[in-house]
PDB file of C-alpha atoms in Angstrom:
ATOM      1  CA  MET Y  11    -222.697-115.587 -35.433  1.00  0.00           C
ATOM      2  CA  ILE Y  12    -223.166-115.250 -38.609  1.00  0.00           C
ATOM      3  CA  LEU Y  13    -226.011-114.607 -40.159  1.00  0.00           C
ATOM      4  CA  LEU Y  14    -227.408-114.984 -43.873  1.00  0.00           C
ATOM      5  CA  ALA Y  15    -230.202-113.863 -45.775  1.00  0.00           C
ATOM      6  CA  ASP Y  16    -231.292-114.619 -49.900  1.00  0.00           C
ATOM      7  CA  SER Y  17    -233.453-112.625 -50.711  1.00  0.00           C
ATOM      8  CA  GLY Y  18    -236.147-112.687 -53.962  1.00  0.00           C
ATOM      9  CA  SER Y  19    -238.473-110.022 -54.310  1.00  0.00           C
ATOM     10  CA  THR Y  20    -241.777-111.875 -52.586  1.00  0.00           C
ATOM     11  CA  LYS Y  21    -240.155-112.706 -48.627  1.00  0.00           C
ATOM     12  CA  THR Y  22    -236.722-113.001 -47.260  1.00  0.00           C
ATOM     13  CA  ASP Y  23    -235.026-116.321 -46.437  1.00  0.00           C
ATOM     14  CA  TRP Y  24    -232.488-116.141 -43.052  1.00  0.00           C
ATOM     15  CA  ARG Y  25    -230.952-118.707 -41.546  1.00  0.00           C
ATOM     16  CA  LEU Y  26    -228.012-117.632 -38.409  1.00  0.00           C
ATOM     17  CA  LEU Y  27    -225.309-119.928 -37.602  1.00  0.00           C
ATOM     18  CA  THR Y  28    -224.553-120.205 -34.194  1.00  0.00           C
ATOM     19  CA  PRO Y  29    -221.538-122.296 -33.128  1.00  0.00           C
ATOM     20  CA  SER Y  30    -223.704-125.241 -32.673  1.00  0.00           C
ATOM     21  CA  GLY Y  31    -226.381-126.806 -33.285  1.00  0.00           C
ATOM     22  CA  PRO Y  32    -229.096-126.182 -36.462  1.00  0.00           C
ATOM     23  CA  ALA Y  33    -229.484-122.345 -38.210  1.00  0.00           C
ATOM     24  CA  GLN Y  34    -232.279-121.230 -37.354  1.00  0.00           C
ATOM     25  CA  GLN Y  35    -234.193-120.197 -40.179  1.00  0.00           C
ATOM     26  CA  MET Y  36    -237.540-116.435 -40.158  1.00  0.00           C
ATOM     27  CA  ILE Y  37    -239.165-114.836 -42.428  1.00  0.00           C
ATOM     28  CA  SER Y  38    -239.848-111.653 -43.735  1.00  0.00           C
ATOM     29  CA  ASP Y  39    -241.055-110.135 -47.141  1.00  0.00           C
ATOM     30  CA  GLY Y  40    -239.208-109.372 -49.558  1.00  0.00           C
ATOM     31  CA  ILE Y  41    -236.419-106.811 -50.476  1.00  0.00           C
ATOM     32  CA  ASN Y  42    -235.748-104.972 -53.228  1.00  0.00           C
ATOM     33  CA  PRO Y  43    -233.318-102.448 -53.656  1.00  0.00           C
ATOM     34  CA  TYR Y  44    -234.860-100.793 -57.183  1.00  0.00           C
ATOM     35  CA  PHE Y  45    -237.981-100.240 -54.373  1.00  0.00           C
ATOM     36  CA  GLU Y  46    -237.334 -99.147 -50.632  1.00  0.00           C
ATOM     37  CA  ASP Y  47    -234.278 -96.883 -49.331  1.00  0.00           C
ATOM     38  CA  PRO Y  48    -232.696 -97.874 -46.706  1.00  0.00           C
ATOM     39  CA  GLU Y  49    -235.614 -96.862 -44.506  1.00  0.00           C
ATOM     40  CA  GLN Y  50    -237.950 -98.518 -46.168  1.00  0.00           C
ATOM     41  CA  ILE Y  51    -235.835-101.736 -45.451  1.00  0.00           C
ATOM     42  CA  ILE Y  52    -235.164-100.553 -42.248  1.00  0.00           C
ATOM     43  CA  THR Y  53    -238.534-100.249 -40.617  1.00  0.00           C
ATOM     44  CA  LYS Y  54    -239.706-103.150 -42.819  1.00  0.00           C
ATOM     45  CA  LEU Y  55    -236.894-105.672 -40.797  1.00  0.00           C
ATOM     46  CA  ARG Y  56    -237.435-104.057 -37.735  1.00  0.00           C
ATOM     47  CA  GLU Y  57    -241.115-105.169 -37.257  1.00  0.00           C
ATOM     48  CA  GLN Y  58    -240.426-108.846 -39.249  1.00  0.00           C
ATOM     49  CA  LEU Y  59    -236.931-109.613 -38.716  1.00  0.00           C
ATOM     50  CA  ILE Y  60    -234.956-108.181 -35.363  1.00  0.00           C
ATOM     51  CA  PRO Y  61    -237.906-109.239 -32.500  1.00  0.00           C
ATOM     52  CA  SER Y  62    -236.358-113.657 -33.948  1.00  0.00           C
ATOM     53  CA  LEU Y  63    -232.642-112.603 -32.835  1.00  0.00           C
ATOM     54  CA  ASP Y  64    -230.010-110.713 -30.860  1.00  0.00           C
ATOM     55  CA  PRO Y  65    -228.859-108.092 -33.730  1.00  0.00           C
ATOM     56  CA  THR Y  66    -226.152-107.580 -30.936  1.00  0.00           C
ATOM     57  CA  ALA Y  67    -225.399-110.893 -30.968  1.00  0.00           C
ATOM     58  CA  VAL Y  68    -224.441-111.233 -35.046  1.00  0.00           C
ATOM     59  CA  SER Y  69    -220.967-110.332 -36.324  1.00  0.00           C
ATOM     60  CA  ARG Y  70    -220.893-111.262 -39.734  1.00  0.00           C
ATOM     61  CA  ILE Y  71    -223.392-110.884 -41.982  1.00  0.00           C
ATOM     62  CA  TYR Y  72    -224.049-112.348 -45.746  1.00  0.00           C
ATOM     63  CA  TYR Y  73    -226.681-110.724 -48.209  1.00  0.00           C
ATOM     64  CA  TYR Y  74    -227.752-112.664 -51.008  1.00  0.00           C
ATOM     65  CA  GLY Y  75    -230.455-110.367 -53.028  1.00  0.00           C
ATOM     66  CA  THR Y  76    -233.178-109.634 -55.959  1.00  0.00           C
ATOM     67  CA  GLY Y  77    -231.291-105.943 -57.077  1.00  0.00           C
ATOM     68  CA  CYS Y  78    -228.696-105.554 -55.778  1.00  0.00           C
ATOM     69  CA  ASN Y  79    -226.293-105.924 -59.026  1.00  0.00           C
ATOM     70  CA  SER Y  80    -224.450-102.322 -58.212  1.00  0.00           C
ATOM     71  CA  PRO Y  81    -222.695-100.140 -56.225  1.00  0.00           C
ATOM     72  CA  ALA Y  82    -225.874 -98.181 -55.852  1.00  0.00           C
ATOM     73  CA  SER Y  83    -227.820-101.086 -54.468  1.00  0.00           C
ATOM     74  CA  CYS Y  84    -226.322-102.682 -52.290  1.00  0.00           C
ATOM     75  CA  GLY Y  85    -225.149 -99.239 -50.304  1.00  0.00           C
ATOM     76  CA  THR Y  86    -228.878 -99.493 -50.267  1.00  0.00           C
ATOM     77  CA  VAL Y  87    -229.022-102.221 -48.244  1.00  0.00           C
ATOM     78  CA  GLU Y  88    -225.192-102.213 -46.793  1.00  0.00           C
ATOM     79  CA  THR Y  89    -225.971 -99.678 -44.744  1.00  0.00           C
ATOM     80  CA  ALA Y  90    -229.354-100.897 -43.571  1.00  0.00           C
ATOM     81  CA  LEU Y  91    -227.934-103.549 -42.132  1.00  0.00           C
ATOM     82  CA  ARG Y  92    -224.946-101.331 -40.107  1.00  0.00           C
ATOM     83  CA  ALA Y  93    -228.176 -99.536 -38.651  1.00  0.00           C
ATOM     84  CA  LEU Y  94    -229.568-102.432 -37.517  1.00  0.00           C
ATOM     85  CA  PHE Y  95    -226.372-104.336 -36.610  1.00  0.00           C
ATOM     86  CA  PRO Y  96    -224.770-102.536 -34.654  1.00  0.00           C
ATOM     87  CA  ASN Y  97    -221.624-105.084 -33.841  1.00  0.00           C
ATOM     88  CA  LEU Y  98    -220.976-105.439 -36.927  1.00  0.00           C
ATOM     89  CA  THR Y  99    -217.036-106.907 -38.494  1.00  0.00           C
ATOM     90  CA  ALA Y 100    -218.229-107.597 -41.778  1.00  0.00           C
ATOM     91  CA  VAL Y 101    -221.145-107.215 -44.436  1.00  0.00           C
ATOM     92  CA  GLU Y 102    -221.314-108.310 -48.135  1.00  0.00           C
ATOM     93  CA  VAL Y 103    -223.799-107.571 -49.935  1.00  0.00           C
ATOM     94  CA  THR Y 104    -224.296-109.138 -53.167  1.00  0.00           C
ATOM     95  CA  SER Y 105    -226.739-110.703 -55.695  1.00  0.00           C
ATOM     96  CA  ASP Y 106    -229.324-113.648 -55.803  1.00  0.00           C
ATOM     97  CA  MET Y 107    -226.991-115.262 -58.476  1.00  0.00           C
ATOM     98  CA  VAL Y 108    -224.085-115.888 -56.495  1.00  0.00           C
ATOM     99  CA  GLY Y 109    -226.639-116.754 -52.893  1.00  0.00           C
ATOM    100  CA  ALA Y 110    -228.146-119.944 -55.944  1.00  0.00           C
ATOM    101  CA  ALA Y 111    -224.912-120.360 -57.872  1.00  0.00           C
ATOM    102  CA  ARG Y 112    -222.765-121.653 -54.275  1.00  0.00           C
ATOM    103  CA  GLY Y 113    -226.371-122.212 -52.867  1.00  0.00           C
ATOM    104  CA  ALA Y 114    -227.395-124.900 -55.664  1.00  0.00           C
ATOM    105  CA  ALA Y 115    -223.569-126.269 -56.466  1.00  0.00           C
ATOM    106  CA  GLY Y 116    -221.669-125.768 -53.453  1.00  0.00           C
ATOM    107  CA  GLN Y 117    -218.044-125.714 -54.660  1.00  0.00           C
ATOM    108  CA  GLU Y 118    -218.653-127.024 -58.591  1.00  0.00           C
ATOM    109  CA  GLN Y 119    -218.103-125.950 -61.260  1.00  0.00           C
ATOM    110  CA  GLY Y 120    -222.273-125.960 -63.370  1.00  0.00           C
ATOM    111  CA  ILE Y 121    -224.745-123.501 -65.304  1.00  0.00           C
ATOM    112  CA  VAL Y 122    -226.899-121.674 -62.273  1.00  0.00           C
ATOM    113  CA  CYS Y 123    -230.512-120.891 -62.705  1.00  0.00           C
ATOM    114  CA  ILE Y 124    -232.758-118.483 -60.708  1.00  0.00           C
ATOM    115  CA  LEU Y 125    -236.542-119.466 -62.078  1.00  0.00           C
ATOM    116  CA  GLY Y 126    -238.579-117.553 -59.664  1.00  0.00           C
ATOM    117  CA  THR Y 127    -240.715-114.219 -59.379  1.00  0.00           C
ATOM    118  CA  GLY Y 128    -238.420-113.763 -61.950  1.00  0.00           C
ATOM    119  CA  SER Y 129    -234.852-114.966 -63.796  1.00  0.00           C
ATOM    120  CA  ASN Y 130    -231.550-115.612 -64.196  1.00  0.00           C
ATOM    121  CA  ALA Y 131    -228.797-117.617 -65.554  1.00  0.00           C
ATOM    122  CA  CYS Y 132    -225.004-118.507 -65.259  1.00  0.00           C
ATOM    123  CA  CYS Y 133    -222.461-120.170 -65.114  1.00  0.00           C
ATOM    124  CA  TYR Y 134    -220.220-120.540 -62.237  1.00  0.00           C
ATOM    125  CA  ASP Y 135    -216.573-122.193 -61.913  1.00  0.00           C
ATOM    126  CA  GLY Y 136    -217.314-122.882 -58.222  1.00  0.00           C
ATOM    127  CA  HIS Y 137    -215.783-119.805 -56.385  1.00  0.00           C
ATOM    128  CA  ASP Y 138    -217.159-117.178 -58.603  1.00  0.00           C
ATOM    129  CA  ILE Y 139    -219.600-116.821 -61.175  1.00  0.00           C
ATOM    130  CA  VAL Y 140    -217.242-116.247 -64.489  1.00  0.00           C
ATOM    131  CA  ARG Y 141    -220.341-115.405 -66.897  1.00  0.00           C
ATOM    132  CA  TRP Y 142    -223.553-113.359 -66.432  1.00  0.00           C
ATOM    133  CA  GLY Y 143    -227.374-113.698 -68.316  1.00  0.00           C
ATOM    134  CA  GLN Y 144    -228.625-110.176 -69.552  1.00  0.00           C
ATOM    135  CA  PRO Y 145    -231.341-110.231 -67.311  1.00  0.00           C
ATOM    136  CA  LEU Y 146    -234.457-107.455 -68.416  1.00  0.00           C
ATOM    137  CA  GLY Y 147    -236.524-106.760 -65.414  1.00  0.00           C
ATOM    138  CA  PHE Y 148    -240.254-107.520 -65.101  1.00  0.00           C
ATOM    139  CA  TRP Y 149    -241.652-105.833 -67.873  1.00  0.00           C
ATOM    140  CA  LEU Y 150    -238.454-106.663 -70.359  1.00  0.00           C
ATOM    141  CA  GLY Y 151    -237.874-109.894 -69.691  1.00  0.00           C
ATOM    142  CA  ASP Y 152    -237.917-112.127 -67.010  1.00  0.00           C
ATOM    143  CA  GLU Y 153    -238.914-115.068 -68.879  1.00  0.00           C
ATOM    144  CA  GLY Y 154    -240.006-118.345 -68.128  1.00  0.00           C
ATOM    145  CA  SER Y 155    -240.451-117.183 -64.147  1.00  0.00           C
ATOM    146  CA  GLY Y 156    -243.969-116.156 -62.132  1.00  0.00           C
ATOM    147  CA  GLY Y 157    -244.193-113.291 -63.221  1.00  0.00           C
ATOM    148  CA  TYR Y 158    -244.502-113.874 -66.356  1.00  0.00           C
ATOM    149  CA  LEU Y 159    -246.095-116.686 -66.827  1.00  0.00           C
ATOM    150  CA  GLY Y 160    -248.754-114.794 -64.917  1.00  0.00           C
ATOM    151  CA  LYS Y 161    -248.477-111.588 -67.008  1.00  0.00           C
ATOM    152  CA  THR Y 162    -248.931-114.428 -69.823  1.00  0.00           C
ATOM    153  CA  LEU Y 163    -251.408-116.070 -68.655  1.00  0.00           C
ATOM    154  CA  VAL Y 164    -253.703-112.866 -67.524  1.00  0.00           C
ATOM    155  CA  ARG Y 165    -253.694-111.268 -71.464  1.00  0.00           C
ATOM    156  CA  ASP Y 166    -254.723-114.843 -72.193  1.00  0.00           C
ATOM    157  CA  ALA Y 167    -257.504-114.243 -70.576  1.00  0.00           C
ATOM    158  CA  PHE Y 168    -258.065-110.215 -71.004  1.00  0.00           C
ATOM    159  CA  GLN Y 169    -256.896-111.077 -75.223  1.00  0.00           C
ATOM    160  CA  ASN Y 170    -259.966-113.908 -75.888  1.00  0.00           C
ATOM    161  CA  ARG Y 171    -256.742-116.396 -75.846  1.00  0.00           C
ATOM    162  CA  MET Y 172    -257.971-118.879 -73.774  1.00  0.00           C
ATOM    163  CA  PRO Y 173    -259.882-122.812 -74.022  1.00  0.00           C
ATOM    164  CA  ALA Y 174    -263.482-121.792 -73.161  1.00  0.00           C
ATOM    165  CA  ASP Y 175    -262.872-123.514 -70.496  1.00  0.00           C
ATOM    166  CA  LEU Y 176    -260.121-122.220 -68.944  1.00  0.00           C
ATOM    167  CA  LYS Y 177    -261.633-118.844 -69.109  1.00  0.00           C
ATOM    168  CA  ALA Y 178    -264.620-119.493 -67.004  1.00  0.00           C
ATOM    169  CA  ALA Y 179    -262.990-121.405 -64.321  1.00  0.00           C
ATOM    170  CA  PHE Y 180    -260.933-118.278 -64.471  1.00  0.00           C
ATOM    171  CA  ASP Y 181    -263.093-115.591 -64.184  1.00  0.00           C
ATOM    172  CA  ARG Y 182    -264.544-117.422 -61.785  1.00  0.00           C
ATOM    173  CA  ARG Y 183    -261.803-117.742 -59.503  1.00  0.00           C
ATOM    174  CA  TYR Y 184    -260.783-113.585 -60.287  1.00  0.00           C
ATOM    175  CA  ASP Y 185    -263.652-112.090 -61.008  1.00  0.00           C
ATOM    176  CA  LEU Y 186    -260.739-109.419 -61.890  1.00  0.00           C
ATOM    177  CA  ASP Y 187    -262.513-106.588 -64.425  1.00  0.00           C
ATOM    178  CA  ARG Y 188    -259.638-104.375 -66.821  1.00  0.00           C
ATOM    179  CA  ALA Y 189    -259.482-101.072 -64.572  1.00  0.00           C
ATOM    180  CA  THR Y 190    -257.862-102.891 -61.381  1.00  0.00           C
ATOM    181  CA  LEU Y 191    -255.462-105.070 -63.640  1.00  0.00           C
ATOM    182  CA  LEU Y 192    -253.982-102.400 -65.342  1.00  0.00           C
ATOM    183  CA  GLU Y 193    -253.893-100.085 -62.332  1.00  0.00           C
ATOM    184  CA  ASN Y 194    -252.261-103.062 -60.117  1.00  0.00           C
ATOM    185  CA  ALA Y 195    -249.976-103.681 -62.975  1.00  0.00           C
ATOM    186  CA  TYR Y 196    -248.406 -99.989 -64.386  1.00  0.00           C
ATOM    187  CA  ARG Y 197    -249.758 -98.014 -60.758  1.00  0.00           C
ATOM    188  CA  LYS Y 198    -248.419-100.155 -58.207  1.00  0.00           C
ATOM    189  CA  PRO Y 199    -245.239-101.140 -57.092  1.00  0.00           C
ATOM    190  CA  PHE Y 200    -243.782-104.794 -57.358  1.00  0.00           C
ATOM    191  CA  PRO Y 201    -245.739-105.588 -60.428  1.00  0.00           C
ATOM    192  CA  ASN Y 202    -244.332-108.597 -60.201  1.00  0.00           C
ATOM    193  CA  ARG Y 203    -245.223-109.932 -57.576  1.00  0.00           C
ATOM    194  CA  TYR Y 204    -249.038-109.249 -58.487  1.00  0.00           C
ATOM    195  CA  PHE Y 205    -248.423-111.286 -61.888  1.00  0.00           C
ATOM    196  CA  ALA Y 206    -246.806-114.172 -59.816  1.00  0.00           C
ATOM    197  CA  ALA Y 207    -250.173-115.536 -57.672  1.00  0.00           C
ATOM    198  CA  PHE Y 208    -251.646-115.510 -60.932  1.00  0.00           C
ATOM    199  CA  THR Y 209    -249.755-119.517 -61.434  1.00  0.00           C
ATOM    200  CA  PRO Y 210    -250.958-121.079 -58.822  1.00  0.00           C
ATOM    201  CA  PHE Y 211    -254.063-121.094 -61.408  1.00  0.00           C
ATOM    202  CA  LEU Y 212    -251.117-123.285 -63.174  1.00  0.00           C
ATOM    203  CA  SER Y 213    -250.727-126.274 -61.512  1.00  0.00           C
ATOM    204  CA  GLU Y 214    -254.217-126.658 -60.341  1.00  0.00           C
ATOM    205  CA  HIS Y 215    -254.971-127.168 -63.772  1.00  0.00           C
ATOM    206  CA  LEU Y 216    -252.135-129.071 -65.256  1.00  0.00           C
ATOM    207  CA  ALA Y 217    -252.973-130.798 -66.993  1.00  0.00           C
ATOM    208  CA  HIS Y 218    -254.732-129.189 -68.924  1.00  0.00           C
ATOM    209  CA  PRO Y 219    -253.192-128.842 -72.803  1.00  0.00           C
ATOM    210  CA  TYR Y 220    -254.016-125.025 -72.935  1.00  0.00           C
ATOM    211  CA  ILE Y 221    -251.199-124.726 -69.177  1.00  0.00           C
ATOM    212  CA  GLN Y 222    -249.649-127.599 -70.277  1.00  0.00           C
ATOM    213  CA  GLN Y 223    -248.258-125.427 -73.517  1.00  0.00           C
ATOM    214  CA  LEU Y 224    -247.976-122.338 -71.896  1.00  0.00           C
ATOM    215  CA  VAL Y 225    -245.336-123.212 -69.055  1.00  0.00           C
ATOM    216  CA  ARG Y 226    -242.939-125.342 -71.911  1.00  0.00           C
ATOM    217  CA  GLN Y 227    -242.652-122.623 -74.102  1.00  0.00           C
ATOM    218  CA  ALA Y 228    -241.477-120.232 -71.629  1.00  0.00           C
ATOM    219  CA  PHE Y 229    -239.327-122.809 -69.940  1.00  0.00           C
ATOM    220  CA  ARG Y 230    -237.694-122.890 -73.282  1.00  0.00           C
ATOM    221  CA  ASP Y 231    -237.991-118.938 -74.146  1.00  0.00           C
ATOM    222  CA  PHE Y 232    -235.833-119.111 -70.939  1.00  0.00           C
ATOM    223  CA  LEU Y 233    -233.492-121.617 -72.131  1.00  0.00           C
ATOM    224  CA  THR Y 234    -233.029-120.388 -75.002  1.00  0.00           C
ATOM    225  CA  ILE Y 235    -232.314-116.877 -74.481  1.00  0.00           C
ATOM    226  CA  TYR Y 236    -230.146-116.967 -71.076  1.00  0.00           C
ATOM    227  CA  VAL Y 237    -228.782-120.697 -70.649  1.00  0.00           C
ATOM    228  CA  THR Y 238    -227.921-122.855 -74.216  1.00  0.00           C
ATOM    229  CA  SER Y 239    -226.652-119.880 -75.443  1.00  0.00           C
ATOM    230  CA  PHE Y 240    -223.307-120.194 -73.168  1.00  0.00           C
ATOM    231  CA  PRO Y 241    -220.891-122.398 -73.932  1.00  0.00           C
ATOM    232  CA  GLU Y 242    -221.157-124.313 -70.954  1.00  0.00           C
ATOM    233  CA  ALA Y 243    -224.167-125.662 -71.899  1.00  0.00           C
ATOM    234  CA  ALA Y 244    -222.695-128.252 -74.182  1.00  0.00           C
ATOM    235  CA  THR Y 245    -221.015-129.803 -70.694  1.00  0.00           C
ATOM    236  CA  TRP Y 246    -222.109-128.357 -67.407  1.00  0.00           C
ATOM    237  CA  PRO Y 247    -225.109-129.806 -65.482  1.00  0.00           C
ATOM    238  CA  VAL Y 248    -227.697-126.916 -65.441  1.00  0.00           C
ATOM    239  CA  HIS Y 249    -229.032-126.406 -61.635  1.00  0.00           C
ATOM    240  CA  PHE Y 250    -232.016-124.739 -61.030  1.00  0.00           C
ATOM    241  CA  VAL Y 251    -233.147-123.119 -57.664  1.00  0.00           C
ATOM    242  CA  GLY Y 252    -236.442-121.609 -57.170  1.00  0.00           C
ATOM    243  CA  SER Y 253    -240.633-122.460 -56.653  1.00  0.00           C
ATOM    244  CA  ILE Y 254    -240.855-122.528 -60.225  1.00  0.00           C
ATOM    245  CA  ALA Y 255    -238.349-124.520 -61.429  1.00  0.00           C
ATOM    246  CA  TYR Y 256    -239.732-126.263 -58.648  1.00  0.00           C
ATOM    247  CA  TYR Y 257    -243.520-126.803 -58.301  1.00  0.00           C
ATOM    248  CA  PHE Y 258    -243.341-127.559 -62.583  1.00  0.00           C
ATOM    249  CA  ALA Y 259    -240.689-129.414 -62.484  1.00  0.00           C
ATOM    250  CA  ASP Y 260    -240.769-132.258 -64.925  1.00  0.00           C
ATOM    251  CA  ILE Y 261    -241.541-129.770 -67.834  1.00  0.00           C
ATOM    252  CA  LEU Y 262    -238.510-128.426 -66.900  1.00  0.00           C
ATOM    253  CA  ARG Y 263    -236.984-131.417 -67.237  1.00  0.00           C
ATOM    254  CA  ALA Y 264    -238.181-131.875 -70.619  1.00  0.00           C
ATOM    255  CA  GLU Y 265    -236.733-128.833 -71.808  1.00  0.00           C
ATOM    256  CA  VAL Y 266    -233.751-129.091 -70.516  1.00  0.00           C
ATOM    257  CA  THR Y 267    -233.016-132.853 -71.390  1.00  0.00           C
ATOM    258  CA  GLY Y 268    -234.759-132.085 -74.411  1.00  0.00           C
ATOM    259  CA  ASN Y 269    -232.851-128.954 -75.713  1.00  0.00           C
ATOM    260  CA  GLY Y 270    -229.454-131.243 -74.979  1.00  0.00           C
ATOM    261  CA  CYS Y 271    -228.469-129.712 -71.779  1.00  0.00           C
ATOM    262  CA  ARG Y 272    -227.400-132.144 -68.398  1.00  0.00           C
ATOM    263  CA  MET Y 273    -230.311-131.866 -65.856  1.00  0.00           C
ATOM    264  CA  GLY Y 274    -227.933-131.227 -61.763  1.00  0.00           C
ATOM    265  CA  THR Y 275    -230.175-129.912 -59.430  1.00  0.00           C
ATOM    266  CA  ILE Y 276    -234.101-128.783 -58.229  1.00  0.00           C
ATOM    267  CA  LEU Y 277    -234.264-126.454 -54.948  1.00  0.00           C
ATOM    268  CA  LYS Y 278    -237.664-124.639 -54.151  1.00  0.00           C
ATOM    269  CA  ALA Y 279    -234.548-122.335 -52.399  1.00  0.00           C
ATOM    270  CA  PRO Y 280    -230.945-122.128 -51.892  1.00  0.00           C
ATOM    271  CA  GLY Y 281    -231.102-121.597 -48.159  1.00  0.00           C
ATOM    272  CA  ASP Y 282    -230.271-124.976 -46.955  1.00  0.00           C
ATOM    273  CA  GLY Y 283    -227.105-125.011 -49.461  1.00  0.00           C
ATOM    274  CA  LEU Y 284    -226.674-121.948 -48.036  1.00  0.00           C
ATOM    275  CA  VAL Y 285    -226.042-122.626 -44.667  1.00  0.00           C
ATOM    276  CA  GLN Y 286    -223.714-126.278 -46.109  1.00  0.00           C
ATOM    277  CA  TYR Y 287    -222.363-123.736 -47.994  1.00  0.00           C
ATOM    278  CA  HIS Y 288    -220.372-121.676 -45.052  1.00  0.00           C
ATOM    279  CA  ARG Y 289    -220.504-124.071 -43.026  1.00  0.00           C
ATOM    280  CA  GLN Y 290    -218.155-125.953 -44.943  1.00  0.00           C
ATOM    281  CA  LEU Y 291    -215.463-122.619 -45.483  1.00  0.00           C
ATOM    282  CA  LEU Y 292    -215.883-122.170 -42.017  1.00  0.00           C
ATOM    283  CA  THR Y 293    -214.695-125.445 -41.892  1.00  0.00           C
ATOM    284  CA  GLN Y 294    -211.813-124.495 -44.367  1.00  0.00           C
ATOM    285  CA  ASN Y 295    -210.464-121.591 -43.397  1.00  0.00           C
ATOM    286  CA  GLY Y 296    -210.331-122.761 -39.349  1.00  0.00           C
TER     287      GLY Y 296
END
């Protein structure tokens, strides 16, 4: 059997492809090899994934994950997977960007973007990624992402740049003090997840002009930095994968077309697309 994984910073979507019938879906916490070593990943998956399947029946794994953009980080994940699945004949560990491209565009060319807890973009020719964005992570980049939106929201709240009515609603909702904020930002792991958790507040108050402008500007920054700099942006469709793209789709579509780009698809997650992509490969390869 083939096991697919789409792993972000917050959760991992696993799909088990059987010879017949629908794929079996399982969910575990997100995995990031920048913050976790093989033993930590093994412990997490032994608790959250292995009880849901027979690891001896899995022969191939295609793992698409955040942070998997160097031989060292990919090797961290591969080491953990080989320890958990004893009968593997093949393991492919690659970036979540490749997973997004295969899931959203299939075997067609397009610019594919991730707007979830983090953000990134690439040009995909239907087979390979031919041009990459230059993501700099949560503190230096991730424009347009959930982490970026949450960080902007919280910063405005503490620096009194938020309208009074929203500031009162924010304080009632979170009752957040400076010491707690800074501890989560600088001392605890996964600050991107922490700040992304503030995005439901944006969704709940999306009719407010301040919120609309905050989200709109974040998407403009993302498109300027990651998308319109690609020569392909003049002709290729622009696809999006991720919860932020999905839940703020109307604003995103307006910004994409307003920048003269051709709007493609928006997927909350690439899992279904990846299942279809790998089933097609199996059919084509006999």
